[in-house]
Structures are given as structure tokens and as C-alpha cells.
Amino acid sequence: MTARMGCLAGPAVYRLRQQGTFRTRPLGPRQTPFGPSEMVFEVHDEVSPFYLICPHGTEGYQRSDSFVNHRANLYAFKDLGIETVLGFTAAGAVSHNYDIGDLVLLSDVIDQTTRRANTFFEGQGVGVLRQFPVFCPDMQKLMAENLAEMRCRHHEGGTLVVTEGPRLETAAEVRFFAAAGGQLVSHALAPDVFLAKELELCFGGIVYVANFAETGSSYRPYSAENLFGGAPVSDQSRLERAVDLLGELIRRVSRLLPRENADCPCSLPMRDRAQRFDLPADWRLRFGSRPHPPMMGGWCPTCEVNIPRPSVKA
Ligand SMILES: [Zn+2]
């Protein structure tokens, strides 16, 4: 059976793998013109398997989002033939409307990242793509319907501020984000959601609230019991429940793809750019002239040879 969906998942997915909710088979990293992707897993499912990439590493939080090869991960999904990506991550609540463990279907992004490669078309004019809606409306609707069926607490619509990291945000920054309309903050899902558009992929986004972003006020003060603060041990059961629900949601959505009568606008902006810039119909050829990834080594599809990995001097 062919996988129809790729899932980009934060470290919480380790829990789903450990407890057997997701039975995974490692397929290895995938070589791309942008360097190797992170390990790709196939998640077994009797109805519909899907692919899984954990951008932070296979076992724990091995690298922060600043050091993730976002382009390689998205390219790998496209190369595997999937058309839809579901991204989920933990987030800090900026808005007071959320509680620990709440699930929030995202509706928009404020991108505060500063040093991530955010286009496949470096040095070209191709990547000027419309970003409304940011997330695939069909995917967000599909997830909302399923969350309602599951009768779990969730919010439809939330603006995620994505910061560069790896440090966490200052109190003044969090207050600034709140004043600008940000409701949640995280290091993940950007530029992934933008890169997906350049590959004509649908991208659904959902977060679970893992902590309260620090503002320095007495409201929900910092708690040293949690890595990111703000989530006391008493809330751990809510977090575990949220991750379990996400696991069930991902399974449900994977089984419902592709959607009948899907009429989302996700591929339209790139289709227009491809026409305007006379890009090849075969999407892989759009990156054919790209030089070798400078620091990565590995298989180079341009030269069709293995580039030695650079030696590391002590
Ligand atoms: Zn779509």
C-alpha cells in the first residue's frame, strides 16, 4: 500500500513510537540536491501507512530547529510521492485563552526566523509566492472535523510566532508578539510551511500547548520542573493525553487521504510561477543545475556520484 502523507513531528512523537502507537520502519535518510534529509520512517498502518520525519533527530532533542535541514526534509517527502504534509509541534501559549495540553489548529504564522534557508530557488525570482492561506484549508477542516468526532478540547485558528532560537524568547519579545497578534510561539513549522508551497504540497499545521511563554508577570510563572518552564508535573498527564490524541488524529487523517473533491488552493501560487518562469514540468528538473551541497557530502544527483563527506579536524 502506498503512503499518502508525510508527517513532520516534534520530539513528542518518540512517545508514540515507544508505546507502539506508531510502528515505524526506518528507511534511512534520503539524499537530495539540498543535502541528506533526516531519517525517514515508514509508519505501518493496516489501512494507510505514512512517512514520518523527526527534524530534531531520531532519539530525543538532538538538534534544535536552527540546525535542521528543512529543505532536504520537504524535498524527501515530495520525492517519496506524497502530496500532503502534516506538521505538529509543541508550542508555548502567548494568549491567555489556552491551557496546557490544548490542541490548536493553526491559521497563520508570524515568521521571526533569521538564518534558515527559506526557499528552494536561491538567487532567483521564483519564490515570490502568495501566503494566504498559509495552511491548507482542506487539511485544517479535515482535522477540525476529526477532532470534533474525537470530542477533545481544541481550538480552531491560532497564529503561531516562529522564532529562530535556539534560545527561548525574552519576556519583552513575548509581550511584543502578543501585541502583534501572536497567540503561540515555537521554533518549528517555518520555513517548512513555506517550502511546501514551492513544492506544491498541502501542509496542515497543529500544535499542542506545552507551556506558557514567559512574560515576567505573575500569570503562570516559570516552573523549573519542565525543560521550557511553565508546565508543572501536575500537568504532565494533560501533555501525555494531548500527544496520544495527536497520534490518533494523525492516523485518522492519513486514512482519509486523498480527500474526495479536494479543491484547495495550495498548488496554485507555484503553478503560476512555474508558468511565468517557464520551469520544467518535472519538478525535480527545477533544481537540476544546483551545485553540490557545500558541506554535506553524499549522493549528488547533478553529477551522479558520491561526494566524500568533509573530514573534521580536531
Ligand atoms: Zn491543500
PDB file of C-alpha atoms and ligand atoms in Angstrom:
ATOM      1  CA  MET A   1       0.000   0.000   0.000  1.00  0.00           C
ATOM      2  CA  THR A   2       1.333   3.437  -0.903  1.00  0.00           C
ATOM      3  CA  ALA A   3       1.839   6.136   1.712  1.00  0.00           C
ATOM      4  CA  ARG A   4      -0.135   9.279   1.002  1.00  0.00           C
ATOM      5  CA  MET A   5       1.035  11.594   3.755  1.00  0.00           C
ATOM      6  CA  GLY A   6       4.245  12.780   5.353  1.00  0.00           C
ATOM      7  CA  CYS A   7       4.329  13.806   8.992  1.00  0.00           C
ATOM      8  CA  LEU A   8       6.868  16.267  10.405  1.00  0.00           C
ATOM      9  CA  ALA A   9       6.797  15.649  14.108  1.00  0.00           C
ATOM     10  CA  GLY A  10       8.445  17.159  17.157  1.00  0.00           C
ATOM     11  CA  PRO A  11      10.081  15.103  19.917  1.00  0.00           C
ATOM     12  CA  ALA A  12       6.697  14.129  21.362  1.00  0.00           C
ATOM     13  CA  VAL A  13       6.470  11.534  18.622  1.00  0.00           C
ATOM     14  CA  TYR A  14       9.081   9.443  20.460  1.00  0.00           C
ATOM     15  CA  ARG A  15       6.388   8.655  22.992  1.00  0.00           C
ATOM     16  CA  LEU A  16       4.102   7.383  20.225  1.00  0.00           C
ATOM     17  CA  ARG A  17       6.888   5.219  18.853  1.00  0.00           C
ATOM     18  CA  GLN A  18       7.929   3.882  22.254  1.00  0.00           C
ATOM     19  CA  GLN A  19       4.416   2.878  23.266  1.00  0.00           C
ATOM     20  CA  GLY A  20       3.777   1.251  19.888  1.00  0.00           C
ATOM     21  CA  THR A  21       1.092   3.680  18.685  1.00  0.00           C
ATOM     22  CA  PHE A  22       3.326   4.263  15.689  1.00  0.00           C
ATOM     23  CA  ARG A  23       5.086   1.102  14.474  1.00  0.00           C
ATOM     24  CA  THR A  24       7.952   2.512  12.492  1.00  0.00           C
ATOM     25  CA  ARG A  25      10.404   1.080   9.970  1.00  0.00           C
ATOM     26  CA  PRO A  26      13.490   3.193   9.240  1.00  0.00           C
ATOM     27  CA  LEU A  27      14.070   3.788   5.525  1.00  0.00           C
ATOM     28  CA  GLY A  28      17.236   5.842   6.042  1.00  0.00           C
ATOM     29  CA  PRO A  29      17.995   9.480   5.282  1.00  0.00           C
ATOM     30  CA  ARG A  30      17.133  10.490   1.700  1.00  0.00           C
ATOM     31  CA  GLN A  31      19.720  12.180  -0.461  1.00  0.00           C
ATOM     32  CA  THR A  32      18.504  15.396  -2.051  1.00  0.00           C
ATOM     33  CA  PRO A  33      20.093  18.254  -4.021  1.00  0.00           C
ATOM     34  CA  PHE A  34      19.980  20.160  -0.748  1.00  0.00           C
ATOM     35  CA  GLY A  35      21.847  17.567   1.308  1.00  0.00           C
ATOM     36  CA  PRO A  36      20.601  14.487   3.144  1.00  0.00           C
ATOM     37  CA  SER A  37      17.247  14.571   4.885  1.00  0.00           C
ATOM     38  CA  GLU A  38      16.769  13.431   8.430  1.00  0.00           C
ATOM     39  CA  MET A  39      15.910   9.732   8.851  1.00  0.00           C
ATOM     40  CA  VAL A  40      12.678   8.819   7.052  1.00  0.00           C
ATOM     41  CA  PHE A  41      10.443   6.291   8.798  1.00  0.00           C
ATOM     42  CA  GLU A  42       7.550   4.407   7.319  1.00  0.00           C
ATOM     43  CA  VAL A  43       4.745   4.129   9.839  1.00  0.00           C
ATOM     44  CA  HIS A  44       2.812   0.891   9.434  1.00  0.00           C
ATOM     45  CA  ASP A  45      -0.927   1.084   9.423  1.00  0.00           C
ATOM     46  CA  GLU A  46      -3.329  -1.612   8.316  1.00  0.00           C
ATOM     47  CA  VAL A  47      -5.384   0.958   6.407  1.00  0.00           C
ATOM     48  CA  SER A  48      -2.947   3.628   5.297  1.00  0.00           C
ATOM     49  CA  PRO A  49       0.792   3.838   6.029  1.00  0.00           C
ATOM     50  CA  PHE A  50       2.507   7.221   6.108  1.00  0.00           C
ATOM     51  CA  TYR A  51       6.010   8.620   6.264  1.00  0.00           C
ATOM     52  CA  LEU A  52       7.471  10.272   9.315  1.00  0.00           C
ATOM     53  CA  ILE A  53      10.439  12.607   9.729  1.00  0.00           C
ATOM     54  CA  CYS A  54      11.563  13.819  13.141  1.00  0.00           C
ATOM     55  CA  PRO A  55      13.517  17.009  12.321  1.00  0.00           C
ATOM     56  CA  HIS A  56      15.192  17.066  15.727  1.00  0.00           C
ATOM     57  CA  GLY A  57      16.768  13.626  15.332  1.00  0.00           C
ATOM     58  CA  THR A  58      15.660  10.051  15.766  1.00  0.00           C
ATOM     59  CA  GLU A  59      16.032   9.728  19.522  1.00  0.00           C
ATOM     60  CA  GLY A  60      15.392  12.856  21.544  1.00  0.00           C
ATOM     61  CA  TYR A  61      16.153  16.509  21.005  1.00  0.00           C
ATOM     62  CA  GLN A  62      19.466  16.067  19.176  1.00  0.00           C
ATOM     63  CA  ARG A  63      19.357  19.381  17.318  1.00  0.00           C
ATOM     64  CA  SER A  64      17.260  22.485  17.605  1.00  0.00           C
ATOM     65  CA  ASP A  65      15.274  23.850  14.677  1.00  0.00           C
ATOM     66  CA  SER A  66      18.015  26.332  13.785  1.00  0.00           C
ATOM     67  CA  PHE A  67      20.183  23.420  12.660  1.00  0.00           C
ATOM     68  CA  VAL A  68      17.553  21.387  10.798  1.00  0.00           C
ATOM     69  CA  ASN A  69      17.865  20.936   7.021  1.00  0.00           C
ATOM     70  CA  HIS A  70      14.285  21.980   6.309  1.00  0.00           C
ATOM     71  CA  ARG A  71      14.667  21.911   2.535  1.00  0.00           C
ATOM     72  CA  ALA A  72      16.041  18.362   2.476  1.00  0.00           C
ATOM     73  CA  ASN A  73      13.178  17.084   4.654  1.00  0.00           C
ATOM     74  CA  LEU A  74      10.464  18.624   2.476  1.00  0.00           C
ATOM     75  CA  TYR A  75      12.197  17.539  -0.723  1.00  0.00           C
ATOM     76  CA  ALA A  76      12.409  13.970   0.639  1.00  0.00           C
ATOM     77  CA  PHE A  77       8.644  13.875   1.214  1.00  0.00           C
ATOM     78  CA  LYS A  78       7.947  15.147  -2.305  1.00  0.00           C
ATOM     79  CA  ASP A  79      10.466  12.696  -3.727  1.00  0.00           C
ATOM     80  CA  LEU A  80       8.614   9.856  -1.991  1.00  0.00           C
ATOM     81  CA  GLY A  81       5.481  10.804  -3.883  1.00  0.00           C
ATOM     82  CA  ILE A  82       3.324  12.221  -1.135  1.00  0.00           C
ATOM     83  CA  GLU A  83       1.124  15.275  -1.693  1.00  0.00           C
ATOM     84  CA  THR A  84       0.228  16.239   1.851  1.00  0.00           C
ATOM     85  CA  VAL A  85       2.368  17.068   4.888  1.00  0.00           C
ATOM     86  CA  LEU A  86       1.059  17.283   8.408  1.00  0.00           C
ATOM     87  CA  GLY A  87       3.314  19.245  10.766  1.00  0.00           C
ATOM     88  CA  PHE A  88       2.869  19.124  14.520  1.00  0.00           C
ATOM     89  CA  THR A  89       4.922  20.513  17.342  1.00  0.00           C
ATOM     90  CA  ALA A  90       4.775  21.723  20.919  1.00  0.00           C
ATOM     91  CA  ALA A  91       4.209  25.436  21.423  1.00  0.00           C
ATOM     92  CA  GLY A  92       4.203  27.966  24.206  1.00  0.00           C
ATOM     93  CA  ALA A  93       0.992  29.864  24.853  1.00  0.00           C
ATOM     94  CA  VAL A  94       1.248  33.613  24.370  1.00  0.00           C
ATOM     95  CA  SER A  95      -2.527  34.069  24.580  1.00  0.00           C
ATOM     96  CA  HIS A  96      -4.242  33.502  27.932  1.00  0.00           C
ATOM     97  CA  ASN A  97      -7.010  31.584  26.153  1.00  0.00           C
ATOM     98  CA  TYR A  98      -5.058  28.343  26.134  1.00  0.00           C
ATOM     99  CA  ASP A  99      -4.294  25.775  28.771  1.00  0.00           C
ATOM    100  CA  ILE A 100      -1.623  23.093  28.982  1.00  0.00           C
ATOM    101  CA  GLY A 101      -2.450  20.183  26.667  1.00  0.00           C
ATOM    102  CA  ASP A 102      -4.823  22.145  24.414  1.00  0.00           C
ATOM    103  CA  LEU A 103      -4.648  21.328  20.725  1.00  0.00           C
ATOM    104  CA  VAL A 104      -4.673  24.307  18.376  1.00  0.00           C
ATOM    105  CA  LEU A 105      -5.293  24.153  14.628  1.00  0.00           C
ATOM    106  CA  LEU A 106      -3.126  26.874  13.158  1.00  0.00           C
ATOM    107  CA  SER A 107      -4.435  29.565  10.859  1.00  0.00           C
ATOM    108  CA  ASP A 108      -1.431  31.840  10.357  1.00  0.00           C
ATOM    109  CA  VAL A 109       2.290  32.359  11.004  1.00  0.00           C
ATOM    110  CA  ILE A 110       4.484  35.279  12.041  1.00  0.00           C
ATOM    111  CA  ASP A 111       7.921  34.206  10.835  1.00  0.00           C
ATOM    112  CA  GLN A 112      10.685  35.564  13.065  1.00  0.00           C
ATOM    113  CA  THR A 113      13.382  33.176  11.884  1.00  0.00           C
ATOM    114  CA  THR A 114      16.544  34.802  10.609  1.00  0.00           C
ATOM    115  CA  ARG A 115      19.043  32.290   9.304  1.00  0.00           C
ATOM    116  CA  ARG A 116      17.125  29.361   7.795  1.00  0.00           C
ATOM    117  CA  ALA A 117      17.117  28.611   4.092  1.00  0.00           C
ATOM    118  CA  ASN A 118      13.531  29.586   3.274  1.00  0.00           C
ATOM    119  CA  THR A 119      13.374  28.939  -0.479  1.00  0.00           C
ATOM    120  CA  PHE A 120      14.435  26.245  -2.927  1.00  0.00           C
ATOM    121  CA  PHE A 121      15.121  28.950  -5.517  1.00  0.00           C
ATOM    122  CA  GLU A 122      18.119  30.840  -4.184  1.00  0.00           C
ATOM    123  CA  GLY A 123      19.166  33.847  -6.229  1.00  0.00           C
ATOM    124  CA  GLN A 124      16.036  33.674  -8.398  1.00  0.00           C
ATOM    125  CA  GLY A 125      12.706  35.427  -8.528  1.00  0.00           C
ATOM    126  CA  VAL A 126      10.627  32.264  -8.427  1.00  0.00           C
ATOM    127  CA  GLY A 127       9.886  32.140  -4.708  1.00  0.00           C
ATOM    128  CA  VAL A 128       7.593  35.187  -4.568  1.00  0.00           C
ATOM    129  CA  LEU A 129       4.536  33.165  -3.560  1.00  0.00           C
ATOM    130  CA  ARG A 130       1.234  34.242  -2.069  1.00  0.00           C
ATOM    131  CA  GLN A 131       0.829  33.083   1.542  1.00  0.00           C
ATOM    132  CA  PHE A 132      -2.907  33.311   2.069  1.00  0.00           C
ATOM    133  CA  PRO A 133      -3.987  30.888   3.262  1.00  0.00           C
ATOM    134  CA  VAL A 134      -0.748  29.752   4.871  1.00  0.00           C
ATOM    135  CA  PHE A 135      -2.027  26.317   5.839  1.00  0.00           C
ATOM    136  CA  CYS A 136      -4.060  24.040   3.602  1.00  0.00           C
ATOM    137  CA  PRO A 137      -7.719  24.877   4.355  1.00  0.00           C
ATOM    138  CA  ASP A 138      -8.832  21.349   3.423  1.00  0.00           C
ATOM    139  CA  MET A 139      -6.383  19.775   5.853  1.00  0.00           C
ATOM    140  CA  GLN A 140      -7.317  22.155   8.655  1.00  0.00           C
ATOM    141  CA  LYS A 141     -11.005  21.407   8.040  1.00  0.00           C
ATOM    142  CA  LEU A 142     -10.365  17.679   7.953  1.00  0.00           C
ATOM    143  CA  MET A 143      -8.502  17.831  11.253  1.00  0.00           C
ATOM    144  CA  ALA A 144     -11.199  20.011  12.825  1.00  0.00           C
ATOM    145  CA  GLU A 145     -13.906  17.523  11.827  1.00  0.00           C
ATOM    146  CA  ASN A 146     -11.960  14.638  13.283  1.00  0.00           C
ATOM    147  CA  LEU A 147     -11.114  16.437  16.498  1.00  0.00           C
ATOM    148  CA  ALA A 148     -14.812  17.177  16.909  1.00  0.00           C
ATOM    149  CA  GLU A 149     -15.631  13.499  16.374  1.00  0.00           C
ATOM    150  CA  MET A 150     -12.978  12.590  18.952  1.00  0.00           C
ATOM    151  CA  ARG A 151     -14.666  15.029  21.366  1.00  0.00           C
ATOM    152  CA  CYS A 152     -11.404  16.514  22.566  1.00  0.00           C
ATOM    153  CA  ARG A 153     -10.657  20.053  23.636  1.00  0.00           C
ATOM    154  CA  HIS A 154      -9.208  22.045  20.777  1.00  0.00           C
ATOM    155  CA  HIS A 155      -9.160  25.499  19.230  1.00  0.00           C
ATOM    156  CA  GLU A 156      -9.766  26.277  15.571  1.00  0.00           C
ATOM    157  CA  GLY A 157      -7.456  29.057  14.459  1.00  0.00           C
ATOM    158  CA  GLY A 158      -4.279  30.320  16.063  1.00  0.00           C
ATOM    159  CA  THR A 159      -1.381  32.479  14.917  1.00  0.00           C
ATOM    160  CA  LEU A 160       1.984  30.877  15.552  1.00  0.00           C
ATOM    161  CA  VAL A 161       5.092  33.005  16.008  1.00  0.00           C
ATOM    162  CA  VAL A 162       8.147  31.047  14.896  1.00  0.00           C
ATOM    163  CA  THR A 163      11.366  32.302  16.464  1.00  0.00           C
ATOM    164  CA  GLU A 164      14.890  31.408  15.414  1.00  0.00           C
ATOM    165  CA  GLY A 165      16.237  30.035  18.670  1.00  0.00           C
ATOM    166  CA  PRO A 166      17.872  28.015  19.939  1.00  0.00           C
ATOM    167  CA  ARG A 167      17.355  30.313  22.896  1.00  0.00           C
ATOM    168  CA  LEU A 168      13.856  30.910  24.215  1.00  0.00           C
ATOM    169  CA  GLU A 169      12.149  34.266  23.900  1.00  0.00           C
ATOM    170  CA  THR A 170      12.684  37.181  26.265  1.00  0.00           C
ATOM    171  CA  ALA A 171       9.739  38.477  28.253  1.00  0.00           C
ATOM    172  CA  ALA A 172       9.732  41.687  26.196  1.00  0.00           C
ATOM    173  CA  GLU A 173       9.667  39.687  22.969  1.00  0.00           C
ATOM    174  CA  VAL A 174       6.679  37.669  24.165  1.00  0.00           C
ATOM    175  CA  ARG A 175       4.808  40.858  25.055  1.00  0.00           C
ATOM    176  CA  PHE A 176       5.717  42.227  21.621  1.00  0.00           C
ATOM    177  CA  PHE A 177       4.390  39.093  19.904  1.00  0.00           C
ATOM    178  CA  ALA A 178       1.154  39.319  21.891  1.00  0.00           C
ATOM    179  CA  ALA A 179       0.693  42.945  20.860  1.00  0.00           C
ATOM    180  CA  ALA A 180       1.280  41.926  17.221  1.00  0.00           C
ATOM    181  CA  GLY A 181      -1.416  39.264  17.300  1.00  0.00           C
ATOM    182  CA  GLY A 182       0.745  36.210  18.018  1.00  0.00           C
ATOM    183  CA  GLN A 183      -1.059  33.598  20.100  1.00  0.00           C
ATOM    184  CA  LEU A 184       1.524  30.819  20.292  1.00  0.00           C
ATOM    185  CA  VAL A 185       5.286  30.615  19.964  1.00  0.00           C
ATOM    186  CA  SER A 186       7.564  27.837  18.778  1.00  0.00           C
ATOM    187  CA  HIS A 187      10.801  27.245  16.859  1.00  0.00           C
ATOM    188  CA  ALA A 188       9.176  24.799  14.426  1.00  0.00           C
ATOM    189  CA  LEU A 189       6.989  24.653  11.272  1.00  0.00           C
ATOM    190  CA  ALA A 190       8.711  27.564   9.484  1.00  0.00           C
ATOM    191  CA  PRO A 191      10.054  27.703   6.900  1.00  0.00           C
ATOM    192  CA  ASP A 192       8.580  24.213   6.301  1.00  0.00           C
ATOM    193  CA  VAL A 193       5.089  25.511   5.546  1.00  0.00           C
ATOM    194  CA  PHE A 194       6.514  27.996   3.021  1.00  0.00           C
ATOM    195  CA  LEU A 195       8.853  25.459   1.416  1.00  0.00           C
ATOM    196  CA  ALA A 196       5.907  23.079   0.981  1.00  0.00           C
ATOM    197  CA  LYS A 197       4.185  25.646  -1.239  1.00  0.00           C
ATOM    198  CA  GLU A 198       7.218  25.796  -3.527  1.00  0.00           C
ATOM    199  CA  LEU A 199       6.859  22.018  -3.967  1.00  0.00           C
ATOM    200  CA  GLU A 200       3.080  22.280  -4.469  1.00  0.00           C
ATOM    201  CA  LEU A 201       2.413  20.268  -1.323  1.00  0.00           C
ATOM    202  CA  CYS A 202      -0.543  20.733   1.005  1.00  0.00           C
ATOM    203  CA  PHE A 203       0.594  21.489   4.553  1.00  0.00           C
ATOM    204  CA  GLY A 204      -1.601  21.084   7.621  1.00  0.00           C
ATOM    205  CA  GLY A 205      -0.422  22.516  10.933  1.00  0.00           C
ATOM    206  CA  ILE A 206      -1.398  21.749  14.519  1.00  0.00           C
ATOM    207  CA  VAL A 207       0.307  22.371  17.868  1.00  0.00           C
ATOM    208  CA  TYR A 208      -0.275  21.312  21.432  1.00  0.00           C
ATOM    209  CA  VAL A 209       0.308  23.765  24.232  1.00  0.00           C
ATOM    210  CA  ALA A 210       3.269  22.561  26.281  1.00  0.00           C
ATOM    211  CA  ASN A 211       3.986  25.625  28.404  1.00  0.00           C
ATOM    212  CA  PHE A 212       3.243  29.303  28.902  1.00  0.00           C
ATOM    213  CA  ALA A 213       5.599  31.742  27.198  1.00  0.00           C
ATOM    214  CA  GLU A 214       7.321  33.810  29.846  1.00  0.00           C
ATOM    215  CA  THR A 215       6.321  37.427  30.211  1.00  0.00           C
ATOM    216  CA  GLY A 216       7.887  38.089  33.587  1.00  0.00           C
ATOM    217  CA  SER A 217       4.443  38.640  35.127  1.00  0.00           C
ATOM    218  CA  SER A 218       2.917  36.630  37.932  1.00  0.00           C
ATOM    219  CA  TYR A 219       0.471  34.990  35.487  1.00  0.00           C
ATOM    220  CA  ARG A 220       1.508  31.362  35.027  1.00  0.00           C
ATOM    221  CA  PRO A 221       5.061  31.913  36.369  1.00  0.00           C
ATOM    222  CA  TYR A 222       8.058  29.869  35.305  1.00  0.00           C
ATOM    223  CA  SER A 223       8.299  26.349  36.690  1.00  0.00           C
ATOM    224  CA  ALA A 224      11.700  24.664  36.782  1.00  0.00           C
ATOM    225  CA  GLU A 225      10.001  21.253  36.645  1.00  0.00           C
ATOM    226  CA  ASN A 226       9.771  21.423  32.868  1.00  0.00           C
ATOM    227  CA  LEU A 227      12.531  21.997  30.306  1.00  0.00           C
ATOM    228  CA  PHE A 228      10.789  25.035  28.889  1.00  0.00           C
ATOM    229  CA  GLY A 229       9.202  26.152  32.138  1.00  0.00           C
ATOM    230  CA  GLY A 230       5.543  26.766  32.867  1.00  0.00           C
ATOM    231  CA  ALA A 231       4.290  23.187  32.906  1.00  0.00           C
ATOM    232  CA  PRO A 232       4.352  21.726  36.415  1.00  0.00           C
ATOM    233  CA  VAL A 233       4.478  17.972  36.905  1.00  0.00           C
ATOM    234  CA  SER A 234       0.764  18.007  37.681  1.00  0.00           C
ATOM    235  CA  ASP A 235       0.162  18.944  34.040  1.00  0.00           C
ATOM    236  CA  GLN A 236       2.192  16.090  32.615  1.00  0.00           C
ATOM    237  CA  SER A 237      -0.852  13.862  32.265  1.00  0.00           C
ATOM    238  CA  ARG A 238      -2.518  16.541  30.116  1.00  0.00           C
ATOM    239  CA  LEU A 239       0.547  16.683  27.880  1.00  0.00           C
ATOM    240  CA  GLU A 240       0.599  12.918  27.506  1.00  0.00           C
ATOM    241  CA  ARG A 241      -3.113  12.942  26.711  1.00  0.00           C
ATOM    242  CA  ALA A 242      -2.558  15.641  24.075  1.00  0.00           C
ATOM    243  CA  VAL A 243       0.179  13.617  22.392  1.00  0.00           C
ATOM    244  CA  ASP A 244      -1.986  10.483  22.423  1.00  0.00           C
ATOM    245  CA  LEU A 245      -4.811  12.442  20.788  1.00  0.00           C
ATOM    246  CA  LEU A 246      -2.421  13.774  18.163  1.00  0.00           C
ATOM    247  CA  GLY A 247      -1.371  10.211  17.418  1.00  0.00           C
ATOM    248  CA  GLU A 248      -4.970   9.204  16.861  1.00  0.00           C
ATOM    249  CA  LEU A 249      -5.646  12.313  14.782  1.00  0.00           C
ATOM    250  CA  ILE A 250      -2.667  11.652  12.513  1.00  0.00           C
ATOM    251  CA  ARG A 251      -3.836   8.090  11.925  1.00  0.00           C
ATOM    252  CA  ARG A 252      -7.369   9.206  11.108  1.00  0.00           C
ATOM    253  CA  VAL A 253      -6.217  11.923   8.704  1.00  0.00           C
ATOM    254  CA  SER A 254      -3.793   9.593   6.968  1.00  0.00           C
ATOM    255  CA  ARG A 255      -6.601   7.126   6.348  1.00  0.00           C
ATOM    256  CA  LEU A 256      -8.877   9.809   4.883  1.00  0.00           C
ATOM    257  CA  LEU A 257      -6.351  10.986   2.272  1.00  0.00           C
ATOM    258  CA  PRO A 258      -6.555  11.776  -0.538  1.00  0.00           C
ATOM    259  CA  ARG A 259      -9.654  13.820   0.081  1.00  0.00           C
ATOM    260  CA  GLU A 260     -12.511  13.388  -2.340  1.00  0.00           C
ATOM    261  CA  ASN A 261     -13.391  16.563  -4.224  1.00  0.00           C
ATOM    262  CA  ALA A 262     -10.378  18.308  -2.715  1.00  0.00           C
ATOM    263  CA  ASP A 263     -10.303  21.766  -4.145  1.00  0.00           C
ATOM    264  CA  CYS A 264      -7.677  23.548  -2.087  1.00  0.00           C
ATOM    265  CA  PRO A 265      -5.574  26.397  -3.499  1.00  0.00           C
ATOM    266  CA  CYS A 266      -2.191  25.150  -2.215  1.00  0.00           C
ATOM    267  CA  SER A 267      -0.546  24.417  -5.555  1.00  0.00           C
ATOM    268  CA  LEU A 268      -1.892  27.446  -7.429  1.00  0.00           C
ATOM    269  CA  PRO A 269       0.785  30.039  -6.494  1.00  0.00           C
ATOM    270  CA  MET A 270       3.652  27.780  -7.598  1.00  0.00           C
ATOM    271  CA  ARG A 271       1.811  26.717 -10.743  1.00  0.00           C
ATOM    272  CA  ASP A 272       1.604  30.373 -11.696  1.00  0.00           C
ATOM    273  CA  ARG A 273       5.321  30.941 -11.028  1.00  0.00           C
ATOM    274  CA  ALA A 274       6.276  27.833 -12.996  1.00  0.00           C
ATOM    275  CA  GLN A 275       4.377  29.181 -15.974  1.00  0.00           C
ATOM    276  CA  ARG A 276       5.838  32.652 -15.653  1.00  0.00           C
ATOM    277  CA  PHE A 277       9.420  31.410 -15.282  1.00  0.00           C
ATOM    278  CA  ASP A 278       8.985  28.571 -17.793  1.00  0.00           C
ATOM    279  CA  LEU A 279      10.078  25.967 -15.254  1.00  0.00           C
ATOM    280  CA  PRO A 280      10.252  22.301 -16.339  1.00  0.00           C
ATOM    281  CA  ALA A 281       7.065  20.306 -15.804  1.00  0.00           C
ATOM    282  CA  ASP A 282       9.131  17.652 -13.996  1.00  0.00           C
ATOM    283  CA  TRP A 283       9.594  19.315 -10.620  1.00  0.00           C
ATOM    284  CA  ARG A 284      12.928  17.560  -9.984  1.00  0.00           C
ATOM    285  CA  LEU A 285      14.468  19.249 -13.013  1.00  0.00           C
ATOM    286  CA  ARG A 286      13.744  22.637 -11.490  1.00  0.00           C
ATOM    287  CA  PHE A 287      16.740  22.053  -9.212  1.00  0.00           C
ATOM    288  CA  GLY A 288      18.956  20.249 -11.728  1.00  0.00           C
ATOM    289  CA  SER A 289      21.570  22.963 -12.058  1.00  0.00           C
ATOM    290  CA  ARG A 290      22.079  23.347  -8.363  1.00  0.00           C
ATOM    291  CA  PRO A 291      25.709  22.808  -7.314  1.00  0.00           C
ATOM    292  CA  HIS A 292      26.639  20.201  -4.728  1.00  0.00           C
ATOM    293  CA  PRO A 293      25.578  20.942  -1.223  1.00  0.00           C
ATOM    294  CA  PRO A 294      28.743  22.609   0.078  1.00  0.00           C
ATOM    295  CA  MET A 295      29.220  20.957   3.462  1.00  0.00           C
ATOM    296  CA  MET A 296      27.198  17.794   3.329  1.00  0.00           C
ATOM    297  CA  GLY A 297      28.764  15.224   1.034  1.00  0.00           C
ATOM    298  CA  GLY A 298      26.748  12.197  -0.046  1.00  0.00           C
ATOM    299  CA  TRP A 299      24.987  11.432  -3.323  1.00  0.00           C
ATOM    300  CA  CYS A 300      24.919  14.307  -5.798  1.00  0.00           C
ATOM    301  CA  PRO A 301      22.087  13.911  -8.313  1.00  0.00           C
ATOM    302  CA  THR A 302      23.649  16.558 -10.563  1.00  0.00           C
ATOM    303  CA  CYS A 303      26.921  14.664 -11.028  1.00  0.00           C
ATOM    304  CA  GLU A 304      25.510  11.239 -10.139  1.00  0.00           C
ATOM    305  CA  VAL A 305      28.485  10.481  -7.899  1.00  0.00           C
ATOM    306  CA  ASN A 306      29.038  10.197  -4.186  1.00  0.00           C
ATOM    307  CA  ILE A 307      30.696  13.341  -2.845  1.00  0.00           C
ATOM    308  CA  PRO A 308      33.010  12.477   0.089  1.00  0.00           C
ATOM    309  CA  ARG A 309      31.981  13.944   3.371  1.00  0.00           C
ATOM    310  CA  PRO A 310      34.423  16.621   4.546  1.00  0.00           C
ATOM    311  CA  SER A 311      36.846  15.445   7.233  1.00  0.00           C
ATOM    312  CA  VAL A 312      36.508  17.107  10.609  1.00  0.00           C
ATOM    313  CA  LYS A 313      39.735  18.353  12.144  1.00  0.00           C
ATOM    314  CA  ALA A 314      40.122  18.421  15.900  1.00  0.00           C
TER     315      ALA A 314
HETATM  316 ZN    ZN B   1      -4.094  21.961   0.146  1.00  0.00          ZN
END
